[in-house]
């Protein structure tokens, strides 16, 4: 009798409650109808997951899309898939390893020589919860790839973005930024390190940068947005078996990469979004960020420290 009740309860959960809960999560879709003929976009980490889905939608709308990938072979596979699905042949793969500033500079140099315009830059690539390790330049991996790598890339492409205005830069951050702190005395995790927190710190850095950059770009026609894509079952979890396991258990409630791409697309495409530049978005809406993420003193200092680490002139 008891066993039957338990069974009924589980059947109830499975068939009645779960779809309701999932509906409540209400994954927003980007409904913009903007088309992108003649526009040029770069998506970093576009060989898999959210990046690939984002690139696919931009290609579907007619943009020339550069897939900037660490693994060129995987990039080529993604490009062929996107070409086949969208019928847009202008999907190009370029090598970009964000853990190596030489590679970032080479990518930017070639791109600047090759393309006259850049309208949409989506800083999508990221690492999550990897064991303590360093980039080619000796930066801690999370801050190095998620923050400093994209910081340098954005800097190198900024003039082109300005020349192509109206243009947009979109940074993928995360809800995880709420747990993040910028420890200036331990930016490279040498004094203490936790892989989960290191991820959160780097995601906080992304938001601080978006805000600082929005301020600095006022009047240039380049606007910037940061995005929480939602909890997506993706390759980001490759370094954590606990997370992989959780993902499997809750996979029904997680977003697909295509759903995860919607807020990025919303920020890239929606007309009239310029007034909200510098804001943080989730589910295609402006959303609240932590006090740390709103702190202009920290944003300013992180900007200067980052320029310093990357050997860029500290501009005013
Ligand atoms: C995106 O984030 C990177 C890394 O934090 C930063 O360098 C860049 O300036 C940001 N760009 C925008 C538009 O927010
Ligand atoms: C960007 O946002 C700032 C506020 O953060 C605002 O003052 C500025 O006018 C915005 N720029 C554009 C081009 O809308
Ligand atoms: C910003 O952060 C600094 C350093 O942590 C702190 O002293 C300051 O009070 C914060 N400012 C605001 C407005 O929260």
mmCIF file of C-alpha atoms and ligand atoms in Angstrom:
data_model
loop_
_atom_site.group_PDB
_atom_site.id
_atom_site.type_symbol
_atom_site.label_atom_id
_atom_site.label_comp_id
_atom_site.label_asym_id
_atom_site.label_seq_id
_atom_site.Cartn_x
_atom_site.Cartn_y
_atom_site.Cartn_z
ATOM 1 C CA UNK A 1 0.000 0.000 0.000
ATOM 2 C CA UNK A 2 2.733 2.422 1.063
ATOM 3 C CA UNK A 3 4.794 1.441 -1.936
ATOM 4 C CA UNK A 4 1.887 2.247 -4.195
ATOM 5 C CA UNK A 5 1.509 5.695 -2.638
ATOM 6 C CA UNK A 6 5.177 6.409 -3.177
ATOM 7 C CA UNK A 7 4.865 5.276 -6.750
ATOM 8 C CA UNK A 8 1.809 7.476 -7.311
ATOM 9 C CA UNK A 9 3.655 10.389 -5.761
ATOM 10 C CA UNK A 10 6.562 9.961 -8.157
ATOM 11 C CA UNK A 11 4.267 9.612 -11.113
ATOM 12 C CA UNK A 12 2.581 12.827 -9.998
ATOM 13 C CA UNK A 13 5.954 14.581 -9.802
ATOM 14 C CA UNK A 14 7.009 13.272 -13.141
ATOM 15 C CA UNK A 15 3.908 14.012 -15.169
ATOM 16 C CA UNK A 16 2.139 16.850 -13.386
ATOM 17 C CA UNK A 17 4.539 18.867 -11.254
ATOM 18 C CA UNK A 18 7.643 18.801 -13.434
ATOM 19 C CA UNK A 19 6.051 20.343 -16.550
ATOM 20 C CA UNK A 20 4.445 23.012 -14.349
ATOM 21 C CA UNK A 21 7.735 23.910 -12.676
ATOM 22 C CA UNK A 22 9.404 24.015 -16.019
ATOM 23 C CA UNK A 23 6.726 26.316 -17.374
ATOM 24 C CA UNK A 24 7.196 28.598 -14.384
ATOM 25 C CA UNK A 25 10.854 28.909 -15.280
ATOM 26 C CA UNK A 26 9.530 30.500 -18.484
ATOM 27 C CA UNK A 27 12.606 30.640 -20.644
ATOM 28 C CA UNK A 28 12.268 33.879 -22.568
ATOM 29 C CA UNK A 29 12.907 33.855 -26.284
ATOM 30 C CA UNK A 30 14.357 36.699 -28.311
ATOM 31 C CA UNK A 31 11.526 37.862 -30.537
ATOM 32 C CA UNK A 32 13.360 40.555 -32.494
ATOM 33 C CA UNK A 33 12.858 40.361 -36.233
ATOM 34 C CA UNK A 34 15.969 42.390 -37.097
ATOM 35 C CA UNK A 35 17.879 41.078 -40.115
ATOM 36 C CA UNK A 36 21.632 41.474 -40.459
ATOM 37 C CA UNK A 37 22.648 41.600 -44.128
ATOM 38 C CA UNK A 38 26.019 43.316 -44.521
ATOM 39 C CA UNK A 39 26.725 43.114 -40.792
ATOM 40 C CA UNK A 40 29.833 41.473 -39.354
ATOM 41 C CA UNK A 41 29.880 39.586 -36.057
ATOM 42 C CA UNK A 42 32.452 37.742 -33.962
ATOM 43 C CA UNK A 43 31.409 35.109 -31.439
ATOM 44 C CA UNK A 44 34.138 33.700 -29.205
ATOM 45 C CA UNK A 45 33.894 30.054 -28.224
ATOM 46 C CA UNK A 46 31.405 29.496 -31.020
ATOM 47 C CA UNK A 47 32.269 25.870 -31.710
ATOM 48 C CA UNK A 48 29.896 24.467 -29.070
ATOM 49 C CA UNK A 49 26.896 25.211 -26.870
ATOM 50 C CA UNK A 50 25.505 28.705 -26.461
ATOM 51 C CA UNK A 51 28.208 30.209 -28.666
ATOM 52 C CA UNK A 52 27.342 27.944 -31.572
ATOM 53 C CA UNK A 53 23.604 28.617 -31.233
ATOM 54 C CA UNK A 54 24.229 32.369 -31.040
ATOM 55 C CA UNK A 55 26.400 32.266 -34.152
ATOM 56 C CA UNK A 56 23.809 30.161 -35.945
ATOM 57 C CA UNK A 57 21.042 32.688 -35.331
ATOM 58 C CA UNK A 58 23.246 35.616 -36.425
ATOM 59 C CA UNK A 59 24.087 33.687 -39.594
ATOM 60 C CA UNK A 60 20.432 32.879 -40.181
ATOM 61 C CA UNK A 61 19.746 36.610 -40.162
ATOM 62 C CA UNK A 62 22.355 37.173 -42.842
ATOM 63 C CA UNK A 63 25.427 38.413 -40.953
ATOM 64 C CA UNK A 64 28.954 37.374 -41.813
ATOM 65 C CA UNK A 65 29.952 35.501 -38.686
ATOM 66 C CA UNK A 66 33.431 34.722 -37.408
ATOM 67 C CA UNK A 67 33.655 31.727 -35.120
ATOM 68 C CA UNK A 68 36.647 32.482 -32.914
ATOM 69 C CA UNK A 69 37.660 29.141 -31.454
ATOM 70 C CA UNK A 70 40.556 27.589 -29.610
ATOM 71 C CA UNK A 71 39.971 24.328 -31.408
ATOM 72 C CA UNK A 72 39.853 25.102 -35.125
ATOM 73 C CA UNK A 73 38.776 21.604 -36.113
ATOM 74 C CA UNK A 74 35.720 21.743 -33.865
ATOM 75 C CA UNK A 75 35.151 25.235 -35.220
ATOM 76 C CA UNK A 76 35.125 23.938 -38.786
ATOM 77 C CA UNK A 77 32.569 21.278 -37.882
ATOM 78 C CA UNK A 78 30.344 23.919 -36.299
ATOM 79 C CA UNK A 79 30.777 26.211 -39.316
ATOM 80 C CA UNK A 80 29.718 23.481 -41.724
ATOM 81 C CA UNK A 81 26.690 22.697 -39.597
ATOM 82 C CA UNK A 82 25.712 26.387 -39.461
ATOM 83 C CA UNK A 83 26.193 26.786 -43.205
ATOM 84 C CA UNK A 84 24.048 23.750 -43.877
ATOM 85 C CA UNK A 85 21.242 24.799 -41.525
ATOM 86 C CA UNK A 86 21.122 28.490 -42.441
ATOM 87 C CA UNK A 87 22.237 28.432 -46.067
ATOM 88 C CA UNK A 88 24.599 31.301 -45.208
ATOM 89 C CA UNK A 89 28.065 30.483 -46.537
ATOM 90 C CA UNK A 90 29.705 33.457 -44.820
ATOM 91 C CA UNK A 91 30.601 31.596 -41.665
ATOM 92 C CA UNK A 92 34.337 31.737 -41.045
ATOM 93 C CA UNK A 93 36.531 30.026 -38.499
ATOM 94 C CA UNK A 94 39.544 31.712 -36.947
ATOM 95 C CA UNK A 95 41.920 30.474 -34.271
ATOM 96 C CA UNK A 96 41.568 32.297 -30.964
ATOM 97 C CA UNK A 97 43.044 31.008 -27.725
ATOM 98 C CA UNK A 98 42.014 33.433 -24.996
ATOM 99 C CA UNK A 99 44.576 31.891 -22.657
ATOM 100 C CA UNK A 100 47.394 33.299 -24.768
ATOM 101 C CA UNK A 101 47.725 37.025 -25.407
ATOM 102 C CA UNK A 102 49.991 36.388 -28.414
ATOM 103 C CA UNK A 103 47.204 34.416 -30.031
ATOM 104 C CA UNK A 104 44.661 37.133 -29.187
ATOM 105 C CA UNK A 105 46.863 39.787 -30.760
ATOM 106 C CA UNK A 106 47.409 37.671 -33.862
ATOM 107 C CA UNK A 107 43.664 37.059 -34.199
ATOM 108 C CA UNK A 108 42.897 40.778 -33.872
ATOM 109 C CA UNK A 109 45.641 41.770 -36.295
ATOM 110 C CA UNK A 110 44.376 39.429 -38.988
ATOM 111 C CA UNK A 111 40.777 40.393 -38.422
ATOM 112 C CA UNK A 112 41.520 44.114 -38.602
ATOM 113 C CA UNK A 113 43.414 43.604 -41.848
ATOM 114 C CA UNK A 114 40.699 41.409 -43.327
ATOM 115 C CA UNK A 115 37.466 43.158 -42.358
ATOM 116 C CA UNK A 116 36.367 46.702 -42.779
ATOM 117 C CA UNK A 117 33.662 46.535 -40.110
ATOM 118 C CA UNK A 118 32.684 44.909 -36.862
ATOM 119 C CA UNK A 119 29.114 45.416 -35.686
ATOM 120 C CA UNK A 120 28.617 42.735 -33.060
ATOM 121 C CA UNK A 121 31.211 41.269 -30.700
ATOM 122 C CA UNK A 122 29.970 38.506 -28.424
ATOM 123 C CA UNK A 123 32.457 37.634 -25.692
ATOM 124 C CA UNK A 124 31.012 34.237 -25.065
ATOM 125 C CA UNK A 125 33.918 31.858 -24.436
ATOM 126 C CA UNK A 126 34.659 30.902 -20.889
ATOM 127 C CA UNK A 127 36.149 28.372 -18.545
ATOM 128 C CA UNK A 128 34.501 27.185 -15.354
ATOM 129 C CA UNK A 129 35.811 25.466 -12.259
ATOM 130 C CA UNK A 130 39.054 24.251 -13.717
ATOM 131 C CA UNK A 131 41.787 23.120 -11.346
ATOM 132 C CA UNK A 132 44.372 25.772 -10.533
ATOM 133 C CA UNK A 133 46.284 26.495 -13.695
ATOM 134 C CA UNK A 134 47.793 29.396 -15.554
ATOM 135 C CA UNK A 135 47.521 30.914 -18.994
ATOM 136 C CA UNK A 136 50.491 31.267 -21.324
ATOM 137 C CA UNK A 137 51.061 34.677 -19.747
ATOM 138 C CA UNK A 138 50.935 33.411 -16.170
ATOM 139 C CA UNK A 139 47.425 34.639 -15.302
ATOM 140 C CA UNK A 140 45.147 32.409 -13.254
ATOM 141 C CA UNK A 141 42.978 30.570 -15.815
ATOM 142 C CA UNK A 142 39.508 32.003 -14.897
ATOM 143 C CA UNK A 143 40.521 35.614 -14.581
ATOM 144 C CA UNK A 144 42.926 35.131 -17.500
ATOM 145 C CA UNK A 145 40.441 33.723 -20.021
ATOM 146 C CA UNK A 146 37.061 35.008 -18.853
ATOM 147 C CA UNK A 147 38.224 38.499 -18.025
ATOM 148 C CA UNK A 148 41.700 39.505 -19.217
ATOM 149 C CA UNK A 149 41.530 37.623 -22.518
ATOM 150 C CA UNK A 150 38.261 39.269 -23.515
ATOM 151 C CA UNK A 151 39.419 42.590 -22.139
ATOM 152 C CA UNK A 152 42.394 42.543 -24.479
ATOM 153 C CA UNK A 153 40.325 41.328 -27.412
ATOM 154 C CA UNK A 154 37.732 44.075 -26.901
ATOM 155 C CA UNK A 155 40.476 46.702 -26.601
ATOM 156 C CA UNK A 156 42.148 45.614 -29.808
ATOM 157 C CA UNK A 157 38.855 45.686 -31.723
ATOM 158 C CA UNK A 158 37.486 48.879 -30.204
ATOM 159 C CA UNK A 159 38.465 51.288 -32.975
ATOM 160 C CA UNK A 160 36.837 49.049 -35.553
ATOM 161 C CA UNK A 161 33.692 48.869 -33.420
ATOM 162 C CA UNK A 162 33.645 52.650 -33.165
ATOM 163 C CA UNK A 163 34.120 53.047 -36.914
ATOM 164 C CA UNK A 164 31.218 50.656 -37.487
ATOM 165 C CA UNK A 165 28.817 52.315 -35.021
ATOM 166 C CA UNK A 166 26.084 51.664 -34.141
ATOM 167 C CA UNK A 167 27.753 48.530 -32.850
ATOM 168 C CA UNK A 168 27.432 46.381 -29.770
ATOM 169 C CA UNK A 169 29.588 44.366 -27.410
ATOM 170 C CA UNK A 170 27.959 41.617 -25.390
ATOM 171 C CA UNK A 171 29.647 39.939 -22.476
ATOM 172 C CA UNK A 172 28.479 36.699 -21.018
ATOM 173 C CA UNK A 173 28.532 36.882 -17.264
ATOM 174 C CA UNK A 174 26.606 34.809 -14.778
ATOM 175 C CA UNK A 175 24.371 34.808 -11.757
ATOM 176 C CA UNK A 176 27.486 33.404 -10.077
ATOM 177 C CA UNK A 177 28.877 36.930 -9.974
ATOM 178 C CA UNK A 178 26.889 37.438 -6.773
ATOM 179 C CA UNK A 179 29.445 35.267 -4.990
ATOM 180 C CA UNK A 180 32.348 37.013 -6.687
ATOM 181 C CA UNK A 181 34.756 39.463 -5.106
ATOM 182 C CA UNK A 182 37.699 41.273 -6.633
ATOM 183 C CA UNK A 183 40.649 40.576 -4.345
ATOM 184 C CA UNK A 184 43.257 42.893 -5.768
ATOM 185 C CA UNK A 185 45.961 41.353 -3.569
ATOM 186 C CA UNK A 186 45.126 37.893 -4.871
ATOM 187 C CA UNK A 187 43.955 38.451 -8.433
ATOM 188 C CA UNK A 188 45.915 35.449 -9.713
ATOM 189 C CA UNK A 189 44.733 33.150 -6.906
ATOM 190 C CA UNK A 190 48.217 32.619 -5.552
ATOM 191 C CA UNK A 191 47.397 33.217 -1.890
ATOM 192 C CA UNK A 192 44.133 31.260 -1.876
ATOM 193 C CA UNK A 193 42.152 29.498 -4.558
ATOM 194 C CA UNK A 194 38.795 27.834 -4.992
ATOM 195 C CA UNK A 195 37.842 26.817 -8.507
ATOM 196 C CA UNK A 196 34.130 27.642 -8.081
ATOM 197 C CA UNK A 197 34.819 31.031 -6.542
ATOM 198 C CA UNK A 198 37.493 31.825 -9.114
ATOM 199 C CA UNK A 199 34.768 31.465 -11.737
ATOM 200 C CA UNK A 200 32.463 33.805 -9.804
ATOM 201 C CA UNK A 201 35.220 36.391 -9.390
ATOM 202 C CA UNK A 202 35.899 36.398 -13.122
ATOM 203 C CA UNK A 203 32.188 36.779 -13.867
ATOM 204 C CA UNK A 204 31.981 39.743 -11.515
ATOM 205 C CA UNK A 205 34.927 41.203 -13.407
ATOM 206 C CA UNK A 206 32.915 40.850 -16.642
ATOM 207 C CA UNK A 207 30.069 42.963 -15.255
ATOM 208 C CA UNK A 208 32.374 45.598 -13.795
ATOM 209 C CA UNK A 209 33.990 45.902 -17.189
ATOM 210 C CA UNK A 210 30.776 46.170 -19.061
ATOM 211 C CA UNK A 211 29.745 49.062 -16.854
ATOM 212 C CA UNK A 212 33.091 50.817 -17.009
ATOM 213 C CA UNK A 213 33.278 50.343 -20.758
ATOM 214 C CA UNK A 214 29.744 51.693 -21.237
ATOM 215 C CA UNK A 215 30.830 54.806 -19.371
ATOM 216 C CA UNK A 216 33.965 55.223 -21.407
ATOM 217 C CA UNK A 217 32.205 54.694 -24.700
ATOM 218 C CA UNK A 218 29.498 57.287 -24.119
ATOM 219 C CA UNK A 219 28.702 59.087 -27.317
ATOM 220 C CA UNK A 220 30.727 56.688 -29.490
ATOM 221 C CA UNK A 221 27.738 54.703 -30.751
ATOM 222 C CA UNK A 222 29.217 51.508 -29.321
ATOM 223 C CA UNK A 223 27.020 50.105 -26.573
ATOM 224 C CA UNK A 224 27.741 47.245 -24.219
ATOM 225 C CA UNK A 225 25.654 44.719 -22.323
ATOM 226 C CA UNK A 226 26.358 41.847 -19.972
ATOM 227 C CA UNK A 227 24.239 38.746 -19.912
ATOM 228 C CA UNK A 228 23.368 35.863 -17.624
ATOM 229 C CA UNK A 229 22.443 33.101 -20.074
ATOM 230 C CA UNK A 230 20.662 30.958 -17.499
ATOM 231 C CA UNK A 231 21.684 27.547 -16.312
ATOM 232 C CA UNK A 232 22.528 25.715 -19.442
ATOM 233 C CA UNK A 233 23.683 22.205 -19.772
ATOM 234 C CA UNK A 234 26.964 22.858 -21.530
ATOM 235 C CA UNK A 235 30.592 21.998 -21.905
ATOM 236 C CA UNK A 236 31.445 24.608 -19.298
ATOM 237 C CA UNK A 237 30.963 21.885 -16.727
ATOM 238 C CA UNK A 238 33.694 19.699 -18.199
ATOM 239 C CA UNK A 239 35.991 20.277 -15.219
ATOM 240 C CA UNK A 240 33.600 19.300 -12.476
ATOM 241 C CA UNK A 241 32.174 15.819 -12.072
ATOM 242 C CA UNK A 242 29.820 17.016 -9.325
ATOM 243 C CA UNK A 243 28.401 19.622 -11.684
ATOM 244 C CA UNK A 244 28.139 17.064 -14.480
ATOM 245 C CA UNK A 245 26.209 14.801 -12.164
ATOM 246 C CA UNK A 246 23.887 17.621 -11.037
ATOM 247 C CA UNK A 247 23.367 18.520 -14.650
ATOM 248 C CA UNK A 248 22.301 15.022 -15.462
ATOM 249 C CA UNK A 249 19.885 14.891 -12.524
ATOM 250 C CA UNK A 250 18.284 18.235 -13.297
ATOM 251 C CA UNK A 251 18.689 18.182 -17.040
ATOM 252 C CA UNK A 252 14.946 18.454 -17.540
ATOM 253 C CA UNK A 253 14.982 21.894 -15.883
ATOM 254 C CA UNK A 254 18.090 23.178 -17.594
ATOM 255 C CA UNK A 255 18.076 25.210 -20.744
ATOM 256 C CA UNK A 256 19.226 23.893 -24.040
ATOM 257 C CA UNK A 257 22.106 25.850 -25.571
ATOM 258 C CA UNK A 258 19.594 27.371 -27.975
ATOM 259 C CA UNK A 259 17.494 28.685 -25.113
ATOM 260 C CA UNK A 260 20.691 29.847 -23.425
ATOM 261 C CA UNK A 261 21.571 31.926 -26.473
ATOM 262 C CA UNK A 262 18.348 33.965 -26.368
ATOM 263 C CA UNK A 263 19.419 36.749 -24.014
ATOM 264 C CA UNK A 264 22.684 37.296 -25.924
ATOM 265 C CA UNK A 265 20.670 37.500 -29.127
ATOM 266 C CA UNK A 266 18.187 39.839 -27.497
ATOM 267 C CA UNK A 267 21.012 42.216 -26.568
ATOM 268 C CA UNK A 268 22.641 41.915 -29.984
ATOM 269 C CA UNK A 269 19.473 42.496 -31.999
ATOM 270 C CA UNK A 270 16.758 44.424 -30.186
ATOM 271 C CA UNK A 271 16.207 47.880 -31.583
ATOM 272 C CA UNK A 272 16.335 50.821 -29.207
ATOM 273 C CA UNK A 273 18.269 48.973 -26.516
ATOM 274 C CA UNK A 274 21.006 51.627 -26.527
ATOM 275 C CA UNK A 275 19.518 53.514 -23.574
ATOM 276 C CA UNK A 276 20.167 50.465 -21.425
ATOM 277 C CA UNK A 277 23.828 50.127 -22.307
ATOM 278 C CA UNK A 278 26.056 48.915 -19.496
ATOM 279 C CA UNK A 279 23.145 46.983 -17.994
ATOM 280 C CA UNK A 280 23.044 43.338 -17.045
ATOM 281 C CA UNK A 281 20.369 41.120 -18.648
ATOM 282 C CA UNK A 282 18.788 37.809 -17.832
ATOM 283 C CA UNK A 283 15.755 36.229 -19.527
ATOM 284 C CA UNK A 284 15.774 39.111 -22.038
ATOM 285 C CA UNK A 285 15.240 41.681 -19.271
ATOM 286 C CA UNK A 286 17.435 44.055 -17.308
ATOM 287 C CA UNK A 287 18.262 42.420 -14.047
ATOM 288 C CA UNK A 288 19.712 43.251 -10.693
ATOM 289 C CA UNK A 289 23.453 42.925 -10.028
ATOM 290 C CA UNK A 290 25.336 42.697 -6.744
ATOM 291 C CA UNK A 291 26.584 45.768 -4.853
ATOM 292 C CA UNK A 292 30.129 44.758 -5.798
ATOM 293 C CA UNK A 293 29.178 44.796 -9.446
ATOM 294 C CA UNK A 294 27.797 48.335 -9.101
ATOM 295 C CA UNK A 295 30.842 49.708 -7.300
ATOM 296 C CA UNK A 296 32.473 52.254 -9.588
ATOM 297 C CA UNK A 297 35.664 52.488 -7.534
ATOM 298 C CA UNK A 298 36.299 48.779 -7.990
ATOM 299 C CA UNK A 299 35.392 48.937 -11.689
ATOM 300 C CA UNK A 300 37.814 51.782 -12.241
ATOM 301 C CA UNK A 301 40.652 50.110 -10.341
ATOM 302 C CA UNK A 302 40.131 46.770 -12.061
ATOM 303 C CA UNK A 303 40.282 48.537 -15.413
ATOM 304 C CA UNK A 304 43.634 50.117 -14.551
ATOM 305 C CA UNK A 305 45.062 46.900 -13.084
ATOM 306 C CA UNK A 306 43.963 44.980 -16.182
ATOM 307 C CA UNK A 307 45.609 47.472 -18.541
ATOM 308 C CA UNK A 308 48.709 47.181 -16.439
ATOM 309 C CA UNK A 309 48.763 43.370 -16.525
ATOM 310 C CA UNK A 310 48.244 43.358 -20.292
ATOM 311 C CA UNK A 311 50.761 46.070 -21.024
ATOM 312 C CA UNK A 312 48.093 48.392 -22.437
ATOM 313 C CA UNK A 313 48.330 52.135 -21.922
ATOM 314 C CA UNK A 314 46.150 53.150 -18.957
ATOM 315 C CA UNK A 315 43.886 55.587 -20.752
ATOM 316 C CA UNK A 316 41.859 58.202 -18.961
HETATM 317 C C1 LIG B 1 33.648 42.263 -21.537
HETATM 318 O O1 LIG B 1 34.370 41.638 -20.555
HETATM 319 C C2 LIG B 1 35.756 41.711 -20.772
HETATM 320 C C3 LIG B 1 36.389 40.902 -19.718
HETATM 321 O O2 LIG B 1 35.925 41.256 -18.461
HETATM 322 C C4 LIG B 1 36.174 43.154 -20.749
HETATM 323 O O3 LIG B 1 37.530 43.208 -21.015
HETATM 324 C C5 LIG B 1 35.449 43.897 -21.821
HETATM 325 O O4 LIG B 1 35.776 45.241 -21.752
HETATM 326 C C6 LIG B 1 33.977 43.719 -21.618
HETATM 327 N N1 LIG B 1 33.297 44.312 -22.704
HETATM 328 C C7 LIG B 1 32.139 44.837 -22.546
HETATM 329 C C8 LIG B 1 31.535 45.441 -23.709
HETATM 330 O O5 LIG B 1 31.596 44.846 -21.493
HETATM 331 C C1 LIG B 2 25.090 54.561 -22.185
HETATM 332 O O1 LIG B 2 24.701 54.504 -20.804
HETATM 333 C C2 LIG B 2 24.960 55.670 -20.114
HETATM 334 C C3 LIG B 2 24.560 55.413 -18.682
HETATM 335 O O2 LIG B 2 25.307 54.349 -18.174
HETATM 336 C C4 LIG B 2 24.194 56.836 -20.714
HETATM 337 O O3 LIG B 2 24.465 58.013 -20.011
HETATM 338 C C5 LIG B 2 24.611 56.975 -22.164
HETATM 339 O O4 LIG B 2 23.879 57.988 -22.771
HETATM 340 C C6 LIG B 2 24.393 55.677 -22.884
HETATM 341 N N1 LIG B 2 24.907 55.786 -24.245
HETATM 342 C C7 LIG B 2 24.127 55.658 -25.294
HETATM 343 C C8 LIG B 2 24.786 55.708 -26.615
HETATM 344 O O5 LIG B 2 22.935 55.485 -25.206
HETATM 345 C C1 LIG B 3 33.246 50.278 -3.194
HETATM 346 O O1 LIG B 3 34.244 49.403 -2.745
HETATM 347 C C2 LIG B 3 35.195 50.020 -1.903
HETATM 348 C C3 LIG B 3 36.311 49.049 -1.679
HETATM 349 O O2 LIG B 3 35.826 47.766 -1.372
HETATM 350 C C4 LIG B 3 34.496 50.469 -0.628
HETATM 351 O O3 LIG B 3 35.432 51.095 0.213
HETATM 352 C C5 LIG B 3 33.405 51.441 -0.992
HETATM 353 O O4 LIG B 3 32.688 51.800 0.152
HETATM 354 C C6 LIG B 3 32.448 50.831 -2.030
HETATM 355 N N1 LIG B 3 31.567 51.870 -2.495
HETATM 356 C C7 LIG B 3 30.274 51.684 -2.590
HETATM 357 C C8 LIG B 3 29.471 52.810 -3.117
HETATM 358 O O5 LIG B 3 29.736 50.647 -2.251
#
